[in-house]
Each structure stands twice: as structure tokens, then as C-alpha cells.
Short mmCIF file of C-alpha atoms in Angstrom, two decimals:
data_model
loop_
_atom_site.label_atom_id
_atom_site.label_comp_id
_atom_site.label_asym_id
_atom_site.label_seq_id
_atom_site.Cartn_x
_atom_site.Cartn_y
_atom_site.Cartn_z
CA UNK A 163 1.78 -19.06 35.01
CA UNK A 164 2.27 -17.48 31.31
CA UNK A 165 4.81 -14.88 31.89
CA UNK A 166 4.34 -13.97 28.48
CA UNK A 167 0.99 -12.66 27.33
CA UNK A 168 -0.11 -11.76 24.09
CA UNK A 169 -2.92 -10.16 22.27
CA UNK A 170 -5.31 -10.35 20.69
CA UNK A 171 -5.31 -14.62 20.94
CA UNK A 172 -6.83 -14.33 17.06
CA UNK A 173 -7.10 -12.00 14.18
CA UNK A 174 -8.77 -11.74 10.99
CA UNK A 175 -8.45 -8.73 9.05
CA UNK A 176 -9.34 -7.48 5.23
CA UNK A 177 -6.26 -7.31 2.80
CA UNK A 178 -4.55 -3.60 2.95
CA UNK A 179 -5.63 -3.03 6.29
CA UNK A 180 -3.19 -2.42 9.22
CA UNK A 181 -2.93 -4.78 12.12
CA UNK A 182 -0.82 -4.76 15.75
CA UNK A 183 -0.42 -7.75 18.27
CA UNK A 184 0.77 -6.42 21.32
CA UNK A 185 3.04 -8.99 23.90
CA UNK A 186 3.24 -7.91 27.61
CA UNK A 187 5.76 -9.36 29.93
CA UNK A 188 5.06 -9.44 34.05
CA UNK A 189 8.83 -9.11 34.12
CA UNK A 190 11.57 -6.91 32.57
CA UNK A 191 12.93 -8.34 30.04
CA UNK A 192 16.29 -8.81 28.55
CA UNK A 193 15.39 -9.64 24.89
CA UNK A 194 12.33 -9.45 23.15
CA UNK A 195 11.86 -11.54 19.88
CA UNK A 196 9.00 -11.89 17.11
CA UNK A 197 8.64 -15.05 15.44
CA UNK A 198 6.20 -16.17 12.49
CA UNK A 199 5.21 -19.72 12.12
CA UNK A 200 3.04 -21.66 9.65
CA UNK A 201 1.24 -24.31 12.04
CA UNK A 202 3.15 -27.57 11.71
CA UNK A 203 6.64 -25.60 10.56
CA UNK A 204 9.22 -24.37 12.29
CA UNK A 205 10.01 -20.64 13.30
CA UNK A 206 10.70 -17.53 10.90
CA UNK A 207 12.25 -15.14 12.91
CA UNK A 208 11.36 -11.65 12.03
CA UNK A 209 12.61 -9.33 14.66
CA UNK A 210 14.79 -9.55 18.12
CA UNK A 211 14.97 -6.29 20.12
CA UNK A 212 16.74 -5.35 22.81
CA UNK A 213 17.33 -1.49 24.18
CA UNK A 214 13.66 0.41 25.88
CA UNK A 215 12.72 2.05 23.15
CA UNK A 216 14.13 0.33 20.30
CA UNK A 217 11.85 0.24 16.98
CA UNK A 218 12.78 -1.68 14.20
CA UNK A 219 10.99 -2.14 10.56
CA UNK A 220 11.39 -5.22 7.84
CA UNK A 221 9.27 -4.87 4.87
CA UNK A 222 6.01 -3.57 6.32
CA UNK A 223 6.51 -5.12 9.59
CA UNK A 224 7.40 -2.82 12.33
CA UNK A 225 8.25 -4.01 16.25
CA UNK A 226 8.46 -1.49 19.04
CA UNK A 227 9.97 -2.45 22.31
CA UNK A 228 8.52 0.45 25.33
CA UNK A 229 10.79 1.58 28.07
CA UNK A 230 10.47 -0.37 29.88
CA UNK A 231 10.84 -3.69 28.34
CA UNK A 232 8.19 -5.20 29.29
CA UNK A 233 5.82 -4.45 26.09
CA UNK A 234 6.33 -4.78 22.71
CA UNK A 235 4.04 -4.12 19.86
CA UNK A 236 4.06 -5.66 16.22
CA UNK A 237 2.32 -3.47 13.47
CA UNK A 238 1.53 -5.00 10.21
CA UNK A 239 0.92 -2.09 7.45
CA UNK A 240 -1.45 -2.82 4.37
CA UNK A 241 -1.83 -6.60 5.59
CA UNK A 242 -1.29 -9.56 2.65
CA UNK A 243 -2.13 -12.67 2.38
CA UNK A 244 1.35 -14.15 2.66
CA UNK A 245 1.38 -12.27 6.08
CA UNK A 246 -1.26 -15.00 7.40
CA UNK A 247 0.31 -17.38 10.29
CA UNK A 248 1.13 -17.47 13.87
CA UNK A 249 2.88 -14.93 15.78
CA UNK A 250 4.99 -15.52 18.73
CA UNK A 251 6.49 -13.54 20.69
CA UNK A 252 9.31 -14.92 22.64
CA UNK A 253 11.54 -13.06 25.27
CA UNK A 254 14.49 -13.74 27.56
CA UNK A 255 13.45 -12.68 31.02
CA UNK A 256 15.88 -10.96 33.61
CA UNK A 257 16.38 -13.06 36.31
CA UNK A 258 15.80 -16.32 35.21
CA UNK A 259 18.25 -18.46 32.60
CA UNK A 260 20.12 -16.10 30.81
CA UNK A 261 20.27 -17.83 27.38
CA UNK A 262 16.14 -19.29 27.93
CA UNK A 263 13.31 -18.18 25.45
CA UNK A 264 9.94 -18.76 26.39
CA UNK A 265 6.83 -17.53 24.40
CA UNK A 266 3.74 -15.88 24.45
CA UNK A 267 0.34 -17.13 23.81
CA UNK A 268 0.66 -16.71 20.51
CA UNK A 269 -1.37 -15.07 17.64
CA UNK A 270 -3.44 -16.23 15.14
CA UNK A 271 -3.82 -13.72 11.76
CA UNK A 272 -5.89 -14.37 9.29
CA UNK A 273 -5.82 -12.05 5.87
CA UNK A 274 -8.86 -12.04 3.82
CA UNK A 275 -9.55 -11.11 0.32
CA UNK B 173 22.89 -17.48 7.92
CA UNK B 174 22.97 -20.03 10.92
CA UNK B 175 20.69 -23.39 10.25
CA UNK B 176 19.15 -25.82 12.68
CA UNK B 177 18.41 -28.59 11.14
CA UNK B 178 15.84 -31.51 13.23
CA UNK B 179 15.07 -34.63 11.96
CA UNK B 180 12.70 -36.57 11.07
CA UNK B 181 9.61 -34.01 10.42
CA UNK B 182 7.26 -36.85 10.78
CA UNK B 183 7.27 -40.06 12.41
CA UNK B 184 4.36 -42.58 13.25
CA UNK B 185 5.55 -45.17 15.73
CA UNK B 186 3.48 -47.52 17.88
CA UNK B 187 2.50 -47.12 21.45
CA UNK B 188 5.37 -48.39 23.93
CA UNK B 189 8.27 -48.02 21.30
CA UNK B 190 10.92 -45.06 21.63
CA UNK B 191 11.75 -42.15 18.72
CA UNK B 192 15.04 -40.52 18.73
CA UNK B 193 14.48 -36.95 17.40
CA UNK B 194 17.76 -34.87 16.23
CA UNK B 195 18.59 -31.71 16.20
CA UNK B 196 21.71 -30.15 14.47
CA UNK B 197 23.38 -26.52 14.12
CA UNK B 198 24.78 -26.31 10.58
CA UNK B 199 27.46 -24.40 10.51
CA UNK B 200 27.92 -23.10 14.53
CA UNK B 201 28.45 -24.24 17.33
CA UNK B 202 25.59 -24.34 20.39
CA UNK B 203 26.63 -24.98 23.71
CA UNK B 204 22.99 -24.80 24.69
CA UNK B 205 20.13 -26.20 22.57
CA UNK B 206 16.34 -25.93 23.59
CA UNK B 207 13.54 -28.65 22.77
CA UNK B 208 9.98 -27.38 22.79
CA UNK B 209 6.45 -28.84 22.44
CA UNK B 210 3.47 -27.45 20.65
CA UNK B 211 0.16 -28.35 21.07
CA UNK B 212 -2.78 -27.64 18.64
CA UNK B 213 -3.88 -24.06 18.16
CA UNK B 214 -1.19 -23.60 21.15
CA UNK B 215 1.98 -21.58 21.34
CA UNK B 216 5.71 -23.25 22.34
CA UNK B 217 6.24 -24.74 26.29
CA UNK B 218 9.55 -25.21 26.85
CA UNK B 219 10.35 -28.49 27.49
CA UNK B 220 14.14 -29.09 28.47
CA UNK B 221 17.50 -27.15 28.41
CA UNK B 222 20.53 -29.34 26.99
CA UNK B 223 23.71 -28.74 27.80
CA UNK B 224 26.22 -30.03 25.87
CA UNK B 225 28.55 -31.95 27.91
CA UNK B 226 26.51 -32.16 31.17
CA UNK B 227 22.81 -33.29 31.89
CA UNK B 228 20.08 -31.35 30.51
CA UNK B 229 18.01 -29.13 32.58
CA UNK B 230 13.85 -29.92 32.48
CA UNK B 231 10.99 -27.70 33.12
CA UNK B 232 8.50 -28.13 35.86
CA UNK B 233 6.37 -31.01 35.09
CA UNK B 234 8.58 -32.61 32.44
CA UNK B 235 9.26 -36.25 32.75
CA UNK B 236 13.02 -36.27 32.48
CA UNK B 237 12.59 -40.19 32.31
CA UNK B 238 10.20 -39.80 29.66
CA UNK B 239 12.35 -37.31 27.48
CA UNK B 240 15.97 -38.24 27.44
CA UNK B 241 17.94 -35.13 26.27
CA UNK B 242 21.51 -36.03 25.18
CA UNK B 243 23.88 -33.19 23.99
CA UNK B 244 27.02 -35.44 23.23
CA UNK B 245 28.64 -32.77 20.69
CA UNK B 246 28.82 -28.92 20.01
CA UNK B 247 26.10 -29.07 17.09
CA UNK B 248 23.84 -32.13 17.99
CA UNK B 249 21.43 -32.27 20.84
CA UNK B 250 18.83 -35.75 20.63
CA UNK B 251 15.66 -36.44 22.23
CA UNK B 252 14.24 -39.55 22.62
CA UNK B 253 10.67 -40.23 23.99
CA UNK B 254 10.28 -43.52 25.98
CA UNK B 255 7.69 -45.94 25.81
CA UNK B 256 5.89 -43.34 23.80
CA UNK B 257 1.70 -42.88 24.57
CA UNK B 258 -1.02 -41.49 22.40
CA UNK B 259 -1.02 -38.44 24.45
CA UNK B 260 2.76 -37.79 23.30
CA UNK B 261 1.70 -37.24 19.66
CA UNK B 262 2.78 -33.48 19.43
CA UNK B 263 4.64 -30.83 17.53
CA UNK B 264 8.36 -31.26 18.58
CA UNK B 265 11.15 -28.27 17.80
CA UNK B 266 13.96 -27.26 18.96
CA UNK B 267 16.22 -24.49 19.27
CA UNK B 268 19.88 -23.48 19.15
CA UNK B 269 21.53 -20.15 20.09
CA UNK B 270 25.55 -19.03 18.60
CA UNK B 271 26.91 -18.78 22.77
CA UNK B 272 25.62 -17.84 25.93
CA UNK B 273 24.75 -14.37 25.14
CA UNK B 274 21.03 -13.08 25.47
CA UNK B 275 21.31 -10.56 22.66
CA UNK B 276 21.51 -13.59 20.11
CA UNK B 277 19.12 -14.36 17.45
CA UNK B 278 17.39 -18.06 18.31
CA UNK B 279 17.56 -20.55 15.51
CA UNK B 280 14.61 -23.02 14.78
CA UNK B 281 14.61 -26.53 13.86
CA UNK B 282 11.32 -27.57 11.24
CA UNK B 283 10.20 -29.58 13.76
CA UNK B 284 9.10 -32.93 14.22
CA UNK B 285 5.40 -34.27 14.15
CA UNK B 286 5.16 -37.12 16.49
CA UNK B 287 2.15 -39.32 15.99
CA UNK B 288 1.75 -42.63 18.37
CA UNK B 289 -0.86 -44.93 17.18
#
């Protein structure tokens, strides 16, 4: 079973709107991570949090881990083009492998003009 | 910052032949190194666990005949699929983390596109 779910599974928005993929865990979580990918590339990790509560921001990309940890949000603000790709969230789950990172459904985000 | 580096990123090989895929951490050392698959329009599975030193450690439903996983050195971790099939064509990555502790960032190989004709 996924033990990482995200949503929503797909997303096209207009340029300079605002956007959030959410990622709900069944179990508590240790560390929470945000990855973008280009489909056929490897990983670019944006964001790894850690502590129930924890927000942090890159650029215009803001994660938010709740309480707690076992949801995390990713807000996009005034969406571009270049943001376009797959999202992952990936996690490290307490009570399995310590140093294992599985991943979420994913997220598909499409920007257009 | 840290760098995995995998390679090939693409390799065509015929059905029933083996491909050796490598994956290296640049400038640390990983004790632990993580191969995942990607399917079309799919997100990662988890594939295997290699340890260096010791025998890797395979998910449910992972042919550990099928994928050897060899972690011979602090910074390289191969896999090699066996007698490769059609249905193994797939997005192949893998992953390295600095230690054992959870509250370190994950490093990404580019991955490897395996196509078996």
C-alpha cells in the first residue's frame, strides 16, 4: 500500500497564479522531503523538513510540515513556467528503516501562458 | 554540494543480455545507497537498499536474482539487470545519503533509461 499520498495526482494552472500540492503520510514521519523532477532526469531537491511545524521558503516556494508530521503542504506563489515538472514528495517514516525514502504519488504541474 | 553521479543515462541492449548501471558519490562517502525504478507518468518504488560491505536489502516483490546490487566501496554502489526482458525497460536512479542519519538531505543520480529491444 502507498504510505505516501499526494494530491492533487495533476495540475495545470495559468502563469502568476498560486498553487499547493498537499502529501499525507498514514504514519508519523521522521523527515519530510520535496523533490522536483523533469520526467526522464534525476531529482532537484527543493526542501527537507523535519520539526511539526516547521515552514520553510526558497524563492517562491514555500513547504509547511503540520504537527503532527504526517502532512505537508507545498505552495507555489505567482506560478512560472520554469516551475512546470513533477513533484515528489518523499519522507522517512518512523518505524521502518531509519535512513529509507520512499515517495508519494507524485504531482504533475503544468504552467500555462 | 554533494554529487551522485549514475552512469550510463541511456542504454539499449538486447533481450537476454545483462547492463551494469553505476552509481557514484562525488565527493562523500555513503554507507547506504538506494536504487529506484520509475515507471511512465509514475512516481519512484524503491527497489533495493545497498549496503556497502554486506548484501543489499530488496523490497517486496523485487527479484534479487534479477537485480544484483553490489556496494564493493564507500562511493560506488552497481546494479546489474540479468537476462534483461522488454518489460525491464524503465527509468533507473539511485540515491545516496552523507551517514545513517534521517535528518540528511538525499542525493540523486540522473538516472538511467533502460530500453531492451
Amino acid at each position: 500500500s502507498q504510505e505516501l499520498e499526494q494530491s492533487p495526482q495533476s495540475l495545470i494552472v495559468q502563469e502568476g497564479k498560486n498553487l499547493t500540492i498537499n502529501c499525507t503520510s498514514s504514519k508519523t514521519l521522521y523527515g519530510l522531503y520535496w523533490y522536483k523532477q523533469k520526467y526522464g532526469e534525476g531529482l532537484i531537491f527543493l526542501m527537507m523538513l523535519q520539526k511539526g511545524g516547521e515552514e520553510k521558503s526558497h524563492e517562491k516556494i514555500t513547504a509547511k510540515l503540520d504537527e503532527k508530521k504526517q502532512q505537508s503542504s507545498l505552495h507555489i506563489t505567482a506560478s512560472q513556467p520554469s516551475h512546470a515538472g513533477i513533484y515528489l514528495c518523499g519522507a522517512t517514516i518512523r518505524g521502518g528503516t531509519a535512513s529509507k525514502l520512499t515517495f508519494g504519488t507524485g504531482t504533475r504541474l503544468q504552467v500555462t501562458l | 554540494g554533494a554529487v551522485v553521479s549514475q552512469h550510463p543515462s541511456r542504454v539499449i541492449c538486447k533481450s537476454g543480455t545483462s547492463v551494469k548501471i553505476e552509481c557514484r558519490s562525488l565527493d562523500f562517502q555513503a554507507t547506504t545507497m538506494f536504487w529506484y525504478r520509475q515507471f511512465p507518468k509514475q512516481s519512484l518504488m524503491l527497489m533495493a537498499t545497498s549496503n556497502e560491505g554486506s548484501k543489499a536489502t530488496y523490497e517486496q516483490g523485487v527479484e534479487k536474482d534479477k537485480f544484483l546490487i553490489n556496494h564493493a566501496s564507500l562511493t560506488l554502489s552497481t546494479l546489474t539487470v540479468t537476462s534483461a526482458h522488454p518489460e525491464d525497460s524503465s527509468f533507473y536512479i539511485c540515491s545516496a545519503r552523507r551517514g545513517w542519519m534521517v535528518d540528511t538531505e538525499a542525493f540523486f543520480g540522473q538516472g538511467t533509461r533502460l530500453t531492451v529491444v
